[in-house]
Tab-separated table of C-alpha atoms and ligand atoms in Angstrom:
chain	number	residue	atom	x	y	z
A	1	UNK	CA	66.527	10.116	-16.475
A	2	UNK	CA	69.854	11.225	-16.993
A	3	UNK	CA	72.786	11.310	-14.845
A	4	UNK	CA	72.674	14.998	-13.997
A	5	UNK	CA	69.356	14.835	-13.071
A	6	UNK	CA	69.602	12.223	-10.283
A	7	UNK	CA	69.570	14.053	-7.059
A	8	UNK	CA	72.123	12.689	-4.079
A	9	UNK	CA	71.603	13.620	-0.924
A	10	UNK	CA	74.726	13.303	1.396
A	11	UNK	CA	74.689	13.613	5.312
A	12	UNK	CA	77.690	13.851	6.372
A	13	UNK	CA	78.560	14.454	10.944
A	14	UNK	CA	82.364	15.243	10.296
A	15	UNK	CA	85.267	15.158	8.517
A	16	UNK	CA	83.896	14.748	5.128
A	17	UNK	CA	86.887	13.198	2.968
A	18	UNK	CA	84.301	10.279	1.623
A	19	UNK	CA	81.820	13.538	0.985
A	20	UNK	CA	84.932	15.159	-0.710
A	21	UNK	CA	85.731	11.841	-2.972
A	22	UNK	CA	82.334	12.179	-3.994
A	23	UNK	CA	82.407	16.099	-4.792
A	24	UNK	CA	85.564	15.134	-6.802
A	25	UNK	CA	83.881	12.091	-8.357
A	26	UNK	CA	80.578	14.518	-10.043
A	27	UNK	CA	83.486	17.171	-11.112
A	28	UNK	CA	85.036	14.418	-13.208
A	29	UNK	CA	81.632	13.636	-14.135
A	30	UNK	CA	81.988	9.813	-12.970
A	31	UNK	CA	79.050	10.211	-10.125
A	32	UNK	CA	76.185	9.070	-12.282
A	33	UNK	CA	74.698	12.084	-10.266
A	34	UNK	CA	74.421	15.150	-9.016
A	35	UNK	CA	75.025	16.244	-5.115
A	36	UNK	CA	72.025	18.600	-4.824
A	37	UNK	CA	72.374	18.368	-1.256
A	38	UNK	CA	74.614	18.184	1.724
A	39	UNK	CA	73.002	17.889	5.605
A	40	UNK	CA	75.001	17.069	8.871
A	41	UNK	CA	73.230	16.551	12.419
A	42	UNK	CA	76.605	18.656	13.449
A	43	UNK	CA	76.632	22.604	12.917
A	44	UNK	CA	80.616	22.577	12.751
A	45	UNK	CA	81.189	19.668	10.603
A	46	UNK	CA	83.951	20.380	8.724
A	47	UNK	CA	82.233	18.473	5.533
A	48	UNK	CA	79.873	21.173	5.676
A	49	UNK	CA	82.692	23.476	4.691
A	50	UNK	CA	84.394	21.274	2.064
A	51	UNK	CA	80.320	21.185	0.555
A	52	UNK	CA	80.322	24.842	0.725
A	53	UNK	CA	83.726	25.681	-1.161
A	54	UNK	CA	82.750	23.236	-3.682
A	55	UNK	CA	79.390	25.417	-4.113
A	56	UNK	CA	76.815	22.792	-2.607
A	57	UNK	CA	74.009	23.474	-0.701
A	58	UNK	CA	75.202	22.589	2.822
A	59	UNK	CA	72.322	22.643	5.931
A	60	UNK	CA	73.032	22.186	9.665
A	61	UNK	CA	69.512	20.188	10.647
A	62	UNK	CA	69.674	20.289	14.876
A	63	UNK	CA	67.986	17.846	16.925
A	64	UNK	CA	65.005	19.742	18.628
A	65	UNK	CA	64.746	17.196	20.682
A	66	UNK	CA	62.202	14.136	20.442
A	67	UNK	CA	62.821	10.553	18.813
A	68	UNK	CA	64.796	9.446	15.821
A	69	UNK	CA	61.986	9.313	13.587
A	70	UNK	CA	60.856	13.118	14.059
A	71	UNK	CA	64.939	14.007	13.723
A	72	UNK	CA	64.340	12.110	10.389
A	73	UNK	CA	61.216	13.692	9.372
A	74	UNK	CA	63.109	16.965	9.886
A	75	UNK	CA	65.854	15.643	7.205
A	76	UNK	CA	63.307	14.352	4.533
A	77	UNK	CA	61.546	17.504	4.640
A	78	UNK	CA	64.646	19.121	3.390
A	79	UNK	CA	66.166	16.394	0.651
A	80	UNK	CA	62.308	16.785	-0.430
A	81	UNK	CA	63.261	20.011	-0.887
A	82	UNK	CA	66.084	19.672	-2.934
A	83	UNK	CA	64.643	16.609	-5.139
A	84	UNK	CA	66.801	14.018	-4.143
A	85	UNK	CA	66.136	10.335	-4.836
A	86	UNK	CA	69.027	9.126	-3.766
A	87	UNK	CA	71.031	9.313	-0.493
A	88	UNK	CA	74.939	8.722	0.736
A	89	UNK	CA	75.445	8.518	4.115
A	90	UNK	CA	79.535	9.614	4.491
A	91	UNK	CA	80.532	9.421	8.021
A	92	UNK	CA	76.543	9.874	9.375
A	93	UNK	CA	76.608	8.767	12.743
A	94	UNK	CA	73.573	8.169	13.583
A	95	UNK	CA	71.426	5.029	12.609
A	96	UNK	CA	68.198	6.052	9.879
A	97	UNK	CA	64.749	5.485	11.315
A	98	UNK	CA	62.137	3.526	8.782
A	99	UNK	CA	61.139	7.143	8.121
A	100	UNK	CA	64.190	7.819	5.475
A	101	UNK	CA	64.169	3.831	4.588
A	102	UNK	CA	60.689	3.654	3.568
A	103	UNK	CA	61.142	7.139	1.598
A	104	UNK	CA	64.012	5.560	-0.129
A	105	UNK	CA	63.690	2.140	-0.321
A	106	UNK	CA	66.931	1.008	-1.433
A	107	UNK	CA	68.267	3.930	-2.342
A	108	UNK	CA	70.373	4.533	0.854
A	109	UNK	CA	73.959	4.075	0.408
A	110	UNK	CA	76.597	3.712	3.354
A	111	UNK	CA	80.505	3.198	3.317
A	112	UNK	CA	82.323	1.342	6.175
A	113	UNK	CA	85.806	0.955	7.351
A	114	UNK	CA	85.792	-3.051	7.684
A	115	UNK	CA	85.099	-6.045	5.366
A	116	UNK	CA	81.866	-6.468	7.078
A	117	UNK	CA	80.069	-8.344	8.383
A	118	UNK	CA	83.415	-7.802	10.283
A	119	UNK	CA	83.328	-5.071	12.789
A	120	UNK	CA	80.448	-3.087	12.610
A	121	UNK	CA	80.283	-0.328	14.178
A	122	UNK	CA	82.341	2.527	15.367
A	123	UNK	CA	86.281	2.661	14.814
A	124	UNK	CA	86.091	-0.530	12.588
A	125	UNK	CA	90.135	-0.128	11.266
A	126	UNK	CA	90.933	0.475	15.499
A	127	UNK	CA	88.776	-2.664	15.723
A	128	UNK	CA	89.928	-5.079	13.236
A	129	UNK	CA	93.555	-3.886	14.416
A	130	UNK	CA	93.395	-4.547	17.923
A	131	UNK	CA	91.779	-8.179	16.827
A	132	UNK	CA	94.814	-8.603	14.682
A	133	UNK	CA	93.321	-9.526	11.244
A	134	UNK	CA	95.642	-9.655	8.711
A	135	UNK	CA	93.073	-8.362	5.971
A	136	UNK	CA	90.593	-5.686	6.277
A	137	UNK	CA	88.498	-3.240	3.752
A	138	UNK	CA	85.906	-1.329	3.131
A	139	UNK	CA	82.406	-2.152	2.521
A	140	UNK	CA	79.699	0.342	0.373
A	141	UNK	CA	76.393	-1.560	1.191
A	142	UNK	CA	72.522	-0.639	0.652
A	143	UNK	CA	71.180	0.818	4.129
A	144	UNK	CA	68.926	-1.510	6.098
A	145	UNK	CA	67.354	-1.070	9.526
A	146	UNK	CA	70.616	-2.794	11.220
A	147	UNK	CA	73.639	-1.490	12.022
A	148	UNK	CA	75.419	-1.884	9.003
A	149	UNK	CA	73.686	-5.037	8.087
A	150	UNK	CA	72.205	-3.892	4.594
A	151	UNK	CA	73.133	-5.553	1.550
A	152	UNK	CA	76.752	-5.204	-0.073
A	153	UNK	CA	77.063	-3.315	-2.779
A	154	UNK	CA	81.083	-3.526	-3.121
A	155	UNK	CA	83.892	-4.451	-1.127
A	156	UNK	CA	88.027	-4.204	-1.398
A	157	UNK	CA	90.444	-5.885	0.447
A	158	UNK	CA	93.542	-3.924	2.609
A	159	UNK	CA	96.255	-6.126	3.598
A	160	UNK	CA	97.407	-5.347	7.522
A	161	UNK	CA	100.912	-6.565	8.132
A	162	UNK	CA	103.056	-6.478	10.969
A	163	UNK	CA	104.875	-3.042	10.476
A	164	UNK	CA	101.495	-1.622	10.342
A	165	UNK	CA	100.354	1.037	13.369
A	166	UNK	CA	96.532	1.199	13.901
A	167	UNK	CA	96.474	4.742	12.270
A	168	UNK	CA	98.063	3.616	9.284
A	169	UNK	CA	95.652	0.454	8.775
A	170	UNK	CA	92.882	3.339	8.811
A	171	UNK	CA	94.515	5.513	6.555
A	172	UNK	CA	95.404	2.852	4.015
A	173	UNK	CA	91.354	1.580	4.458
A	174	UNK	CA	90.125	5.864	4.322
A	175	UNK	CA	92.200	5.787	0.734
A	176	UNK	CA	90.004	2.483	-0.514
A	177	UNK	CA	87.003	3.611	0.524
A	178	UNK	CA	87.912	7.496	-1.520
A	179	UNK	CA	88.068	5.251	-4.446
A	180	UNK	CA	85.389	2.633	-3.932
A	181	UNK	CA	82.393	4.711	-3.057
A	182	UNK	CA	82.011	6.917	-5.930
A	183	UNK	CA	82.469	3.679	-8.308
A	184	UNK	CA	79.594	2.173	-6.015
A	185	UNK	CA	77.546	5.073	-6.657
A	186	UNK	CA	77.759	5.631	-10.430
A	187	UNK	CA	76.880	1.830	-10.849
A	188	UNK	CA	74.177	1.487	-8.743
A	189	UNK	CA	72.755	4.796	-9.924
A	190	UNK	CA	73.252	3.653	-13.436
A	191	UNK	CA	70.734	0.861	-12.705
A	192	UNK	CA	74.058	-1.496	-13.349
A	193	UNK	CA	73.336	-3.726	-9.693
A	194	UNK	CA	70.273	-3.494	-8.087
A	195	UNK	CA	69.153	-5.686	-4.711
A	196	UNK	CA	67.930	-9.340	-4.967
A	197	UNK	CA	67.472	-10.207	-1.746
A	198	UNK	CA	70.482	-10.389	0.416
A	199	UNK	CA	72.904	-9.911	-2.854
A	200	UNK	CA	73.419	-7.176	-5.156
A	201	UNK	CA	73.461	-8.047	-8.249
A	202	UNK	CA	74.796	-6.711	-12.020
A	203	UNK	CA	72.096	-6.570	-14.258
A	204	UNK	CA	72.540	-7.591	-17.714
A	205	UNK	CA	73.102	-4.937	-20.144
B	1	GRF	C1	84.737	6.713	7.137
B	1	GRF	O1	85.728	5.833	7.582
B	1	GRF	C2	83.497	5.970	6.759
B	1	GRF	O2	83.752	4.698	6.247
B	1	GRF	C3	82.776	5.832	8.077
B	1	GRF	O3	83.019	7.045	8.743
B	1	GRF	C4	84.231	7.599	8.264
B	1	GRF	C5	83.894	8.972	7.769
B	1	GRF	O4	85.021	9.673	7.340
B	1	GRF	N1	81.387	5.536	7.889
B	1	GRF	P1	84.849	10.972	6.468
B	1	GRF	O5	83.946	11.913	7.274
B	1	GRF	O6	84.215	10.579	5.170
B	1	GRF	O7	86.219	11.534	6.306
């Protein structure tokens, strides 16, 4: 398989600038992939937009109310019907049911604010700044049940000094992740790391 032809997947709930670093990433044609899809859980998610200007599909899928797992059957009915094989959670909040994990074992990618297994969670830069670490990050990891427990695919450090407000810290961490994620991508869609356990791995050329 080529790169064009692997299918991403990206579910996005807001903002979209990690959705918009990957947009930027396929134009340059450093993805290892192609976004055939775009899906948010919120109708006026303004990554919906950005996936729209850029010309990808983009799909509002509402909750019709029951659990997580039919919400998730409703979402793998419609990256089955794009193809994808791959998917990149940017700014999803909601946790995956094993319905999406078992259809893509593995192949769920998430970005976080923190150097986790620091602060999971929401507002991970507001919460590594009001504990007063002195070095933060961001995290891409491989999706697992948890909340963001899965394995880690790549991390960079931020330095937090003194001078630094809490908006800044997440700025400075927002520009890391812009650049980290679609490197994360291209390599583990390349077949470059792959899981072993609790580690990801290269493999050897
Ligand atoms: C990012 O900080 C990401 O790490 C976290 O949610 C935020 C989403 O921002 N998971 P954006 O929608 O990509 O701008």
């Amino acid at each position: 398989m080529t790169g064009a032809d692997r299918r991403i997947g990206v579910l996005v709930s807001g903002r979209g600038s990690n959705l918009q670093a990957l947009i930027d990433a396929e134009r340059r044609g450093e993805l290892g992939g192609r976004i055939a899809v775009v899906l948010s859980n919120v109708g006026d998610a303004p990554g919906l937009e950005r996936a729209q200007a850029a010309g990808v599909r983009a799909l509002h899928v509402p909750r019709r109310g029951g659990d997580r797992a039919a919400y998730d059957r409703e979402l793998l009915a419609r990256l089955r019907e794009h193809d994808v094989s791959w998917i990149c959670l940017a700014g999803f909040m909601r946790i995956v049911s094993s319905v999406l994990l078992d259809a893509f074992p593995g192949r769920i990618l998430n970005i976080h604010p923190s150097l986790l297994p620091s602060f999971p969670g929401l507002n991970a830069a507001g919460q590594a700044w009001d504990y007063g670490v002195k070095v933060s990050g961001a995290t891409v990891h491989v999706v697992d049940g948890g909340l963001d427990t899965g394995p880690i695919v790549m991390q960079e450090a931020v330095a937090i000094d003194d001078t630094h407000s809490a908006s800044e810290v997440a700025a400075r961490i927002l520009d890391v992740e812009h650049r980290l994620y679609p490197r994360a991508v291209r390599l583990m869609l390349d077949g470059r790391l792959r899981v072993a356990g609790r580690r990801v791995v290269e493999v050897a050329p």
